């Protein structure tokens, strides 16, 4: 077979038996996208992030049949992923095809009795049985292996024909593509309707989620339900779980049809293990299953997943169904540029260098449908959740750029989707599993194994650390005040634990005061690890043992959350 040397210089496809197969590389252009089964809006949003590499090989042909159980190695130097397309797939019983990474950490099997996750394009005539694409293999190498012993084939009843692969561009190249105005480089006729779904306002302050693990443990924990979308194997968006059931939100301009859902991979836990470095080996990939509801004006799509049980442990968001308040603090976990998961908390365009709501209500695709902010996003961030720091729930669905960037308000979306949640606004899993006991209990401190203790019964009596005992000044009743906030009632005095005057600075004292409706006396339990939790004040800061000392009488006060053990407690 004649080998295209230009393509061969970039890639190698080799049988173990040293059969070489020629490749012709083709970039997917905006014009080509128009011929696919995407809606017009999806076409305008799809910035291609992969090349299509055409070739033809029949794993059951007379030339290759003797190579059963041998390997085909697909190697594309620098590729971020490899995705194999099967034009025809009909195998005998007892035979399957394996598509895997070289180390076997990713492995997918396709046969009659076993068929792992896959994607397929109904608009191109694929049915997910005799024609489909394998799941992507992360990295620049994939191994294809025919497993089993095919019988002597006298007819063409059985065929396994690969006609192309998709090669994901390197991460750096995707970032460059996402940073450039796509509309200026496309010949699409409806550019007036083009929505540029990204904007970095001022300096780029998106950071790997791991960068905030210690400094902002609450926001870090709330990145868990966020996933990366790989749509048709060649474009990117963000999505997220909502509520405890199988429900996923993204943008209508990312995926707007049932066939689009089924042709989408969803990557959970795709994030670096360290700030600015580290691998992403713990990623869990699933696929879209069914479309529940979508809307152009509010730019949302609600859908379900295949293999849902494998991603349950990544948690889910609650919804904050209200109109956002001007200048309230927000944050946005996202897969901007398709990068490993990032978090936008800071904004050099806002007071306190924190992301805030800059326009409580503004126009989006509709009139007064959106909220505006300068929190940094970029291409690939479309579909990200915008969370209110006051509730750590989703208050808007990010979809537009332009500084201010914009998100469709959840209060506008909720009436259209509430039936899919039993008409009950979902809470996040960060507020579940931490319901205080119904009877008074102690609060044990993790770093010292001591307990939270009240030093007197008078107004202003100090809250401190002391060796645990059974006295009533170390036992608290927990009275729910709504929204996950609780009073901590001292059982000796009947008074409440209180943040002195509601002060916002680090070191603000925590003491005793008569119970009232004041938010200074409300605290929230935020899961940390296992049975341990942090206690949040109204300022979204943590209850903290001063200087992490283990001494009796050590003061307990408010401090910025950092996730260390002197800010962790459990019921005892």
Coordinates of C-alpha atoms in Angstrom, one line a residue:
X1 CA 0.0 0.0 0.0
X2 CA 1.3 3.4 -0.9
X3 CA 2.1 5.5 2.2
X4 CA 1.5 9.3 2.2
X5 CA 4.9 10.4 3.5
X6 CA 3.7 13.9 4.5
X7 CA 1.2 12.4 6.9
X8 CA 3.5 9.5 7.9
X9 CA 6.0 12.0 9.2
X10 CA 3.4 13.1 11.8
X11 CA 1.9 9.7 12.7
X12 CA 2.5 6.0 12.6
X13 CA -0.1 3.3 12.4
X14 CA 1.6 -0.1 12.8
X15 CA 0.5 -3.7 13.0
X16 CA 2.7 -5.8 15.3
X17 CA 3.5 -7.6 12.1
X18 CA 4.9 -4.4 10.7
X19 CA 2.2 -3.8 8.2
X20 CA 2.2 0.0 7.5
X21 CA -1.0 1.9 6.6
X22 CA -1.0 5.2 4.9
X23 CA -2.8 8.2 6.4
X24 CA -4.2 11.4 5.0
X25 CA -4.7 14.1 7.6
X26 CA -7.7 16.5 7.3
X27 CA -8.5 19.4 9.6
X28 CA -12.2 19.8 10.4
X29 CA -13.2 23.3 9.2
X30 CA -16.2 25.4 10.0
X31 CA -17.5 24.7 6.5
X32 CA -17.3 20.9 7.2
X33 CA -19.2 21.4 10.4
X34 CA -22.1 22.7 8.5
X35 CA -22.6 19.4 6.8
X36 CA -22.9 17.5 10.1
X37 CA -26.1 17.0 12.1
X38 CA -25.6 20.1 14.3
X39 CA -28.1 22.9 14.6
X40 CA -27.2 26.3 13.2
X41 CA -26.4 27.6 16.7
X42 CA -24.2 24.5 17.5
X43 CA -22.3 25.1 14.3
X44 CA -21.5 28.7 15.2
X45 CA -20.2 27.6 18.6
X46 CA -18.1 24.6 17.5
X47 CA -14.5 25.7 17.4
X48 CA -12.7 22.6 16.0
X49 CA -10.2 21.1 18.5
X50 CA -9.3 17.9 16.5
X51 CA -8.1 16.7 13.1
X52 CA -9.8 13.9 11.2
X53 CA -7.2 11.4 9.9
X54 CA -8.6 9.3 7.1
X55 CA -7.5 5.7 6.5
X56 CA -9.1 2.3 5.8
X57 CA -8.5 -1.0 7.5
X58 CA -10.6 -4.1 7.9
X59 CA -9.6 -6.1 10.9
X60 CA -11.3 -9.2 9.5
X61 CA -10.0 -9.0 6.0
X62 CA -8.1 -12.0 4.6
X63 CA -4.8 -10.0 4.9
X64 CA -5.2 -9.3 8.6
X65 CA -7.3 -12.2 9.9
X66 CA -4.2 -14.1 10.8
X67 CA -3.1 -11.3 13.1
X68 CA -5.9 -12.0 15.6
X69 CA -4.9 -10.9 19.1
X70 CA -2.1 -8.8 17.6
X71 CA -2.1 -5.0 18.2
X72 CA -2.6 -1.9 16.0
X73 CA -0.8 1.1 17.4
X74 CA -2.1 4.5 16.6
X75 CA 0.4 7.2 17.5
X76 CA -0.1 10.9 16.9
X77 CA 2.8 12.9 18.5
X78 CA 1.5 15.6 20.8
X79 CA -2.2 14.6 20.5
X80 CA -4.3 15.2 23.5
X81 CA -6.6 12.3 22.7
X82 CA -7.3 9.6 20.0
X83 CA -10.8 8.5 19.1
X84 CA -11.4 5.6 16.7
X85 CA -14.3 5.5 14.2
X86 CA -15.8 2.2 13.1
X87 CA -17.6 2.6 9.7
X88 CA -18.8 -1.1 9.8
X89 CA -18.8 -3.3 12.9
X90 CA -20.1 -6.9 12.7
X91 CA -18.1 -9.5 14.6
X92 CA -18.6 -13.3 15.2
X93 CA -19.6 -14.5 18.6
X94 CA -16.6 -14.9 20.9
X95 CA -14.7 -12.0 19.2
X96 CA -14.4 -8.4 20.3
X97 CA -12.3 -5.4 19.6
X98 CA -10.4 -3.6 22.4
X99 CA -9.4 0.0 22.2
X100 CA -7.0 0.9 25.0
X101 CA -4.2 3.2 26.2
X102 CA -0.7 1.7 26.2
X103 CA -0.7 1.1 29.9
X104 CA -4.2 -0.3 30.0
X105 CA -5.6 2.4 32.3
X106 CA -8.2 3.1 29.7
X107 CA -9.8 0.1 28.0
X108 CA -13.0 -0.3 26.0
X109 CA -14.4 -3.5 24.6
X110 CA -16.8 -3.8 21.6
X111 CA -18.5 -7.1 20.6
X112 CA -21.8 -8.9 20.6
X113 CA -21.8 -9.9 24.2
X114 CA -19.9 -6.9 25.5
X115 CA -20.1 -3.3 24.4
X116 CA -18.7 -0.6 26.5
X117 CA -19.5 3.1 26.2
X118 CA -19.4 4.7 22.8
X119 CA -20.7 7.7 20.8
X120 CA -22.5 7.8 17.5
X121 CA -23.9 10.4 15.1
X122 CA -27.4 9.6 14.0
X123 CA -27.3 12.4 11.5
X124 CA -24.5 10.6 9.6
X125 CA -26.5 7.4 9.6
X126 CA -24.8 5.7 12.6
X127 CA -26.8 3.4 14.8
X128 CA -24.4 2.8 17.7
X129 CA -24.3 -0.9 16.9
X130 CA -22.9 -1.5 13.4
X131 CA -21.3 2.0 13.1
X132 CA -20.0 4.2 15.9
X133 CA -16.9 5.8 17.5
X134 CA -15.0 4.4 20.4
X135 CA -14.5 6.4 23.6
X136 CA -11.5 8.7 23.4
X137 CA -8.2 7.5 24.7
X138 CA -6.3 10.3 26.5
X139 CA -2.8 11.0 25.2
X140 CA -1.2 10.6 21.8
X141 CA -1.3 6.7 21.5
X142 CA -4.1 4.2 21.3
X143 CA -3.9 0.4 21.0
X144 CA -6.5 -1.5 18.9
X145 CA -6.6 -5.2 19.4
X146 CA -8.9 -7.9 17.9
X147 CA -9.5 -10.5 20.6
X148 CA -10.7 -14.0 20.0
X149 CA -10.3 -16.5 17.1
X150 CA -12.5 -15.6 14.1
X151 CA -13.9 -18.6 12.2
X152 CA -12.9 -19.3 8.6
X153 CA -14.9 -16.5 6.8
X154 CA -16.2 -17.4 3.4
X155 CA -18.6 -14.4 3.2
X156 CA -18.5 -10.7 4.1
X157 CA -21.0 -11.3 6.8
X158 CA -18.6 -10.0 9.4
X159 CA -16.6 -6.8 9.1
X160 CA -14.7 -4.5 11.3
X161 CA -13.8 -1.5 9.2
X162 CA -12.0 1.6 10.6
X163 CA -12.3 4.5 8.2
X164 CA -10.8 7.4 10.3
X165 CA -9.5 8.6 13.7
X166 CA -9.9 11.9 15.4
X167 CA -6.7 13.4 16.8
X168 CA -7.2 16.0 19.6
X169 CA -5.0 19.0 19.2
X170 CA -2.4 19.6 21.9
X171 CA -3.7 21.6 24.9
X172 CA -1.5 24.6 24.1
X173 CA -3.0 24.7 20.5
X174 CA -6.6 24.4 21.8
X175 CA -5.9 27.3 24.2
X176 CA -4.7 29.5 21.3
X177 CA -7.8 28.6 19.3
X178 CA -10.1 29.4 22.1
X179 CA -8.4 32.7 22.7
X180 CA -9.0 33.9 19.1
X181 CA -12.3 35.4 17.9
X182 CA -13.8 32.5 16.0
X183 CA -16.5 34.5 14.2
X184 CA -13.9 36.6 12.3
X185 CA -12.5 33.4 10.8
X186 CA -15.7 31.6 9.8
X187 CA -17.7 31.9 6.6
X188 CA -21.0 31.1 8.4
X189 CA -23.8 33.2 7.1
X190 CA -25.4 34.1 10.4
X191 CA -22.5 35.9 12.1
X192 CA -24.9 38.6 13.4
X193 CA -26.3 35.9 15.7
X194 CA -22.9 34.7 16.7
X195 CA -22.4 34.4 20.5
X196 CA -18.8 34.6 21.6
X197 CA -19.0 32.4 24.7
X198 CA -15.8 33.6 26.4
X199 CA -14.0 36.6 27.7
X200 CA -11.0 37.1 30.0
X201 CA -11.5 40.5 31.7
X202 CA -8.1 42.1 32.6
X203 CA -5.4 39.6 33.7
X204 CA -6.4 35.9 33.4
X205 CA -7.1 34.8 37.0
X206 CA -8.5 31.3 36.2
X207 CA -6.4 28.8 38.2
X208 CA -6.2 25.0 38.5
X209 CA -8.8 24.0 41.2
X210 CA -5.9 22.4 43.2
X211 CA -4.5 26.0 43.7
X212 CA -7.5 26.7 46.0
X213 CA -7.6 23.4 48.0
X214 CA -6.2 25.0 51.2
X215 CA -7.0 28.7 50.8
X216 CA -10.7 28.2 49.7
X217 CA -11.7 24.7 50.8
X218 CA -15.4 25.4 50.3
X219 CA -15.1 26.6 46.7
X220 CA -12.6 23.8 46.0
X221 CA -15.1 21.2 47.2
X222 CA -17.8 22.7 45.1
X223 CA -15.9 22.0 41.9
X224 CA -16.5 18.3 42.2
X225 CA -19.8 18.1 40.1
X226 CA -18.3 19.9 37.1
X227 CA -17.4 18.0 33.9
X228 CA -15.8 18.6 30.6
X229 CA -17.8 17.9 27.4
X230 CA -16.2 16.4 24.3
X231 CA -18.9 16.9 21.6
X232 CA -18.7 14.9 18.4
X233 CA -15.1 14.2 19.3
X234 CA -14.0 17.7 18.1
X235 CA -15.5 20.5 20.2
X236 CA -15.6 21.4 23.9
X237 CA -17.9 22.8 26.6
X238 CA -18.6 22.5 30.3
X239 CA -21.4 20.7 32.1
X240 CA -22.4 19.9 35.7
X241 CA -24.6 17.6 37.8
X242 CA -27.6 19.1 39.5
X243 CA -29.6 17.3 42.3
X244 CA -29.1 13.7 43.5
X245 CA -30.6 12.1 40.4
X246 CA -29.3 11.6 36.9
X247 CA -29.5 15.3 35.7
X248 CA -26.8 17.3 33.9
X249 CA -26.9 21.0 32.7
X250 CA -25.0 22.6 29.9
X251 CA -25.8 25.2 27.2
X252 CA -28.2 24.8 24.3
X253 CA -25.5 26.2 22.0
X254 CA -23.3 23.3 23.1
X255 CA -25.8 20.5 22.7
X256 CA -29.3 21.1 21.5
X257 CA -30.7 17.7 20.2
X258 CA -31.1 14.1 21.4
X259 CA -28.7 12.9 18.8
X260 CA -26.2 15.5 20.0
X261 CA -26.4 14.2 23.5
X262 CA -25.7 10.7 22.4
X263 CA -22.6 11.9 20.5
X264 CA -21.1 13.6 23.5
X265 CA -18.5 12.4 26.0
X266 CA -18.7 13.7 29.6
X267 CA -15.4 13.7 31.6
X268 CA -15.6 14.0 35.4
X269 CA -12.6 14.7 37.6
X270 CA -10.5 15.9 34.7
X271 CA -8.2 18.1 36.8
X272 CA -4.5 18.4 37.7
X273 CA -3.5 16.8 40.9
X274 CA -1.4 19.9 41.9
X275 CA -1.5 23.6 41.3
X276 CA 0.0 24.2 37.9
X277 CA 1.2 20.6 37.5
X278 CA 0.4 17.0 38.0
X279 CA -1.4 14.3 36.1
X280 CA -5.1 13.8 35.3
X281 CA -5.1 10.1 35.5
X282 CA -8.2 9.8 37.7
X283 CA -10.6 11.1 35.0
X284 CA -13.8 9.2 34.7
X285 CA -15.5 9.3 31.2
X286 CA -19.2 8.6 30.5
X287 CA -21.5 9.5 27.7
X288 CA -24.8 11.4 27.2
X289 CA -28.0 9.3 27.2
X290 CA -31.2 11.3 26.7
X291 CA -32.2 14.9 26.3
X292 CA -34.8 16.0 28.8
X293 CA -35.3 19.7 28.0
X294 CA -33.6 22.5 26.0
X295 CA -34.3 26.1 25.3
X296 CA -32.8 28.6 22.9
X297 CA -33.6 31.8 24.7
X298 CA -32.3 30.8 28.1
X299 CA -29.6 28.7 26.4
X300 CA -29.8 25.6 28.5
X301 CA -30.0 21.9 27.9
X302 CA -30.8 19.3 30.6
X303 CA -29.9 15.7 29.9
X304 CA -29.0 12.4 31.4
X305 CA -25.9 10.1 31.4
X306 CA -25.1 6.5 30.6
X307 CA -23.2 4.7 33.4
X308 CA -24.4 7.2 35.9
X309 CA -23.4 5.2 38.9
X310 CA -19.7 5.6 38.0
X311 CA -19.9 9.4 38.6
X312 CA -22.3 9.6 41.6
X313 CA -19.3 10.1 44.0
X314 CA -18.5 13.5 42.3
X315 CA -21.5 15.0 44.0
X316 CA -24.1 17.5 42.7
X317 CA -25.1 21.2 42.9
X318 CA -28.1 22.8 44.4
X319 CA -29.9 25.7 42.7
X320 CA -30.3 29.2 44.1
X321 CA -33.7 30.2 42.6
X322 CA -33.7 34.0 43.1
X323 CA -32.6 37.1 41.3
X324 CA -28.9 37.7 41.9
X325 CA -27.9 40.8 44.0
X326 CA -25.6 43.5 42.6
X327 CA -22.1 43.1 44.0
X328 CA -22.7 39.8 45.7
X329 CA -19.6 37.5 45.5
X330 CA -19.7 34.6 43.0
X331 CA -17.2 32.0 41.6
X332 CA -17.1 29.8 38.5
X333 CA -15.6 26.3 38.2
X334 CA -15.1 25.6 34.5
X335 CA -13.2 23.8 31.8
X336 CA -12.0 26.9 29.9
X337 CA -10.2 26.0 26.7
X338 CA -11.1 22.4 27.6
X339 CA -8.3 22.7 30.2
X340 CA -8.2 20.5 33.2
X341 CA -10.7 21.9 35.6
X342 CA -10.1 25.5 36.7
X343 CA -11.7 27.9 39.2
X344 CA -12.3 31.6 38.8
X345 CA -12.6 33.2 42.2
X346 CA -10.6 36.4 41.8
X347 CA -11.2 39.4 39.5
X348 CA -9.0 42.4 39.1
X349 CA -12.0 44.2 37.8
X350 CA -13.9 44.0 41.2
X351 CA -13.5 45.3 44.7
X352 CA -11.6 43.0 47.0
X353 CA -10.2 41.2 44.0
X354 CA -13.3 38.9 44.1
X355 CA -15.6 37.9 41.4
X356 CA -18.9 39.7 41.8
X357 CA -22.3 40.3 40.2
X358 CA -21.8 43.5 38.2
X359 CA -25.2 43.6 36.5
X360 CA -27.9 41.9 38.5
X361 CA -30.2 41.7 35.5
X362 CA -29.3 42.3 31.9
X363 CA -30.2 41.1 28.4
X364 CA -28.9 37.8 27.0
X365 CA -30.5 35.9 24.2
X366 CA -33.7 37.3 25.7
X367 CA -34.7 40.5 27.5
X368 CA -33.7 40.6 31.2
X369 CA -32.8 36.9 31.2
X370 CA -29.2 37.2 32.3
X371 CA -26.7 38.3 35.0
X372 CA -23.5 40.1 34.2
X373 CA -20.0 39.7 35.7
X374 CA -16.3 40.2 35.0
X375 CA -15.3 36.8 36.4
X376 CA -12.8 35.3 33.8
X377 CA -14.0 32.7 31.3
X378 CA -12.9 31.7 27.8
X379 CA -14.0 29.3 25.0
X380 CA -14.9 26.0 26.5
X381 CA -16.3 27.6 29.6
X382 CA -19.8 27.6 28.1
X383 CA -22.2 25.7 30.3
X384 CA -20.3 26.4 33.5
X385 CA -22.2 27.0 36.8
X386 CA -22.0 30.5 38.3
X387 CA -22.2 29.9 42.1
X388 CA -23.3 32.5 44.8
X389 CA -20.8 32.4 47.6
X390 CA -23.5 33.1 50.1
X391 CA -25.2 29.7 49.4
X392 CA -22.6 27.8 47.3
X393 CA -25.5 27.0 44.9
X394 CA -25.8 27.8 41.2
X395 CA -27.4 31.1 40.6
X396 CA -26.7 31.4 36.8
X397 CA -25.6 29.3 33.8
X398 CA -22.7 30.9 32.0
X399 CA -23.0 31.3 28.3
X400 CA -22.0 34.7 26.9
X401 CA -18.8 36.7 26.8
X402 CA -17.8 40.2 26.2
X403 CA -16.8 41.7 29.6
X404 CA -19.1 41.7 31.3
X405 CA -19.7 38.0 30.7
X406 CA -23.2 36.7 31.2
X407 CA -25.1 33.8 32.6
X408 CA -28.8 32.9 32.2
X409 CA -30.5 33.3 35.6
X410 CA -31.5 30.1 37.3
X411 CA -34.7 31.8 38.5
X412 CA -35.7 32.1 34.8
X413 CA -34.7 28.5 33.9
X414 CA -36.3 26.8 37.0
X415 CA -40.0 27.1 36.0
X416 CA -39.2 25.3 32.7
X417 CA -37.4 22.3 34.3
X418 CA -38.9 21.9 37.8
X419 CA -41.0 18.9 36.8
X420 CA -37.7 17.0 36.2
X421 CA -36.9 17.5 39.9
X422 CA -40.4 16.7 41.3
X423 CA -41.1 20.4 41.6
X424 CA -38.7 20.6 44.6
X425 CA -35.6 22.9 44.3
X426 CA -32.6 20.6 44.6
X427 CA -30.0 21.2 47.4
X428 CA -26.4 20.4 46.9
X429 CA -24.7 17.3 48.3
X430 CA -22.4 19.6 50.4
X431 CA -25.5 20.3 52.5
X432 CA -26.4 16.6 52.9
X433 CA -25.0 13.9 55.3
X434 CA -24.2 16.7 57.8
X435 CA -27.5 17.0 59.6
X436 CA -26.7 17.6 63.3
X437 CA -27.9 15.2 65.8
X438 CA -31.3 15.8 67.3
X439 CA -29.9 15.6 70.8
X440 CA -27.3 18.0 72.3
X441 CA -23.8 17.0 71.4
X442 CA -20.1 18.0 71.9
X443 CA -18.0 19.4 69.1
X444 CA -14.6 17.6 69.0
X445 CA -11.7 19.5 67.5
X446 CA -9.6 17.4 65.1
X447 CA -6.1 18.8 65.6
X448 CA -6.1 18.6 69.4
X449 CA -8.8 16.0 70.2
X450 CA -10.2 18.6 72.6
X451 CA -13.7 20.0 72.6
X452 CA -15.4 23.4 72.0
X453 CA -16.1 24.9 75.4
X454 CA -18.0 27.9 76.8
X455 CA -16.1 29.7 79.6
X456 CA -19.1 31.3 81.4
X457 CA -22.8 32.1 81.2
X458 CA -22.7 35.9 80.9
X459 CA -23.2 37.8 77.6
X460 CA -19.8 37.8 75.9
X461 CA -18.6 34.6 77.7
X462 CA -15.7 33.3 75.6
X463 CA -15.8 30.2 73.4
X464 CA -12.6 28.3 73.7
X465 CA -10.8 24.9 73.5
X466 CA -10.7 22.6 76.5
X467 CA -10.2 18.9 77.3
X468 CA -13.4 17.1 76.6
X469 CA -15.7 16.3 79.6
X470 CA -19.5 15.7 80.0
X471 CA -20.4 19.1 81.4
X472 CA -23.3 21.1 79.8
X473 CA -20.9 23.9 78.8
X474 CA -19.5 21.6 76.2
X475 CA -22.8 20.4 74.8
X476 CA -24.8 22.3 72.2
X477 CA -28.3 21.9 70.7
X478 CA -28.5 22.6 67.0
X479 CA -31.6 24.5 65.9
X480 CA -32.1 24.9 62.1
X481 CA -32.7 28.4 60.9
X482 CA -33.3 27.6 57.3
X483 CA -31.0 27.3 54.3
X484 CA -28.6 25.0 56.1
X485 CA -27.8 27.6 58.8
X486 CA -28.0 26.6 62.5
X487 CA -28.0 28.1 66.0
X488 CA -25.5 26.5 68.4
X489 CA -27.3 26.7 71.8
X490 CA -25.1 26.3 74.9
X491 CA -26.8 23.8 77.2
X492 CA -25.6 25.5 80.4
X493 CA -26.8 29.0 79.7
X494 CA -29.4 28.6 76.9
X495 CA -27.6 31.3 74.9
X496 CA -26.2 31.1 71.4
X497 CA -22.7 31.0 70.0
X498 CA -22.2 34.4 68.3
X499 CA -19.7 36.1 66.0
X500 CA -18.9 39.3 67.7
X501 CA -20.9 42.1 66.0
X502 CA -20.8 40.2 62.8
X503 CA -17.2 41.4 62.2
X504 CA -15.6 40.4 58.9
X505 CA -11.9 40.4 59.7
X506 CA -9.7 37.5 60.6
X507 CA -9.5 37.1 64.4
X508 CA -13.1 38.3 65.1
X509 CA -14.0 36.7 68.4
X510 CA -16.6 34.1 68.9
X511 CA -18.5 34.2 72.2
X512 CA -21.9 33.8 73.8
X513 CA -25.0 36.0 73.3
X514 CA -28.7 35.7 73.7
X515 CA -30.3 33.9 70.8
X516 CA -32.1 36.0 68.2
X517 CA -32.7 36.1 64.4
X518 CA -29.4 37.9 63.9
X519 CA -27.2 36.2 61.2
X520 CA -24.3 36.7 63.6
X521 CA -25.5 33.6 65.5
X522 CA -25.9 31.4 62.4
X523 CA -23.3 28.8 61.4
X524 CA -23.2 26.2 58.6
X525 CA -21.7 22.7 58.6
X526 CA -19.5 22.1 55.5
X527 CA -18.2 18.6 54.9
X528 CA -14.4 18.4 55.0
X529 CA -13.4 14.7 55.2
X530 CA -15.2 11.7 56.5
X531 CA -17.2 12.7 59.6
X532 CA -15.2 15.9 60.0
X533 CA -16.6 19.3 58.9
X534 CA -15.8 23.0 59.0
X535 CA -18.1 25.6 60.7
X536 CA -18.8 28.5 58.4
X537 CA -19.7 32.0 59.6
X538 CA -22.0 34.4 57.8
X539 CA -18.9 35.8 56.1
X540 CA -18.0 32.5 54.6
X541 CA -15.0 32.2 56.8
X542 CA -14.2 29.4 59.2
X543 CA -14.4 28.8 63.0
X544 CA -10.8 28.4 63.9
X545 CA -8.7 27.5 67.0
X546 CA -6.1 30.3 67.3
X547 CA -2.6 29.4 66.2
X548 CA -3.6 25.7 66.0
X549 CA -2.5 25.4 69.6
X550 CA -3.5 22.3 71.7
X551 CA -3.7 24.2 75.0
X552 CA -6.7 24.4 77.2
X553 CA -8.2 27.9 77.1
X554 CA -7.0 28.6 73.5
X555 CA -9.3 31.1 71.9
X556 CA -11.7 30.1 69.1
X557 CA -12.3 32.9 66.6
X558 CA -13.1 33.5 62.9
X559 CA -10.4 33.0 60.2
X560 CA -10.1 32.6 56.4
X561 CA -10.7 29.0 55.6
X562 CA -7.5 27.0 54.9
X563 CA -8.6 23.4 55.4
X564 CA -6.2 22.5 58.1
X565 CA -7.2 20.4 61.2
X566 CA -7.6 23.3 63.6
X567 CA -10.7 24.3 61.5
X568 CA -12.3 20.8 61.5
X569 CA -14.8 19.4 64.0
X570 CA -17.1 16.4 64.4
X571 CA -20.2 15.6 66.5
X572 CA -19.3 13.7 69.6

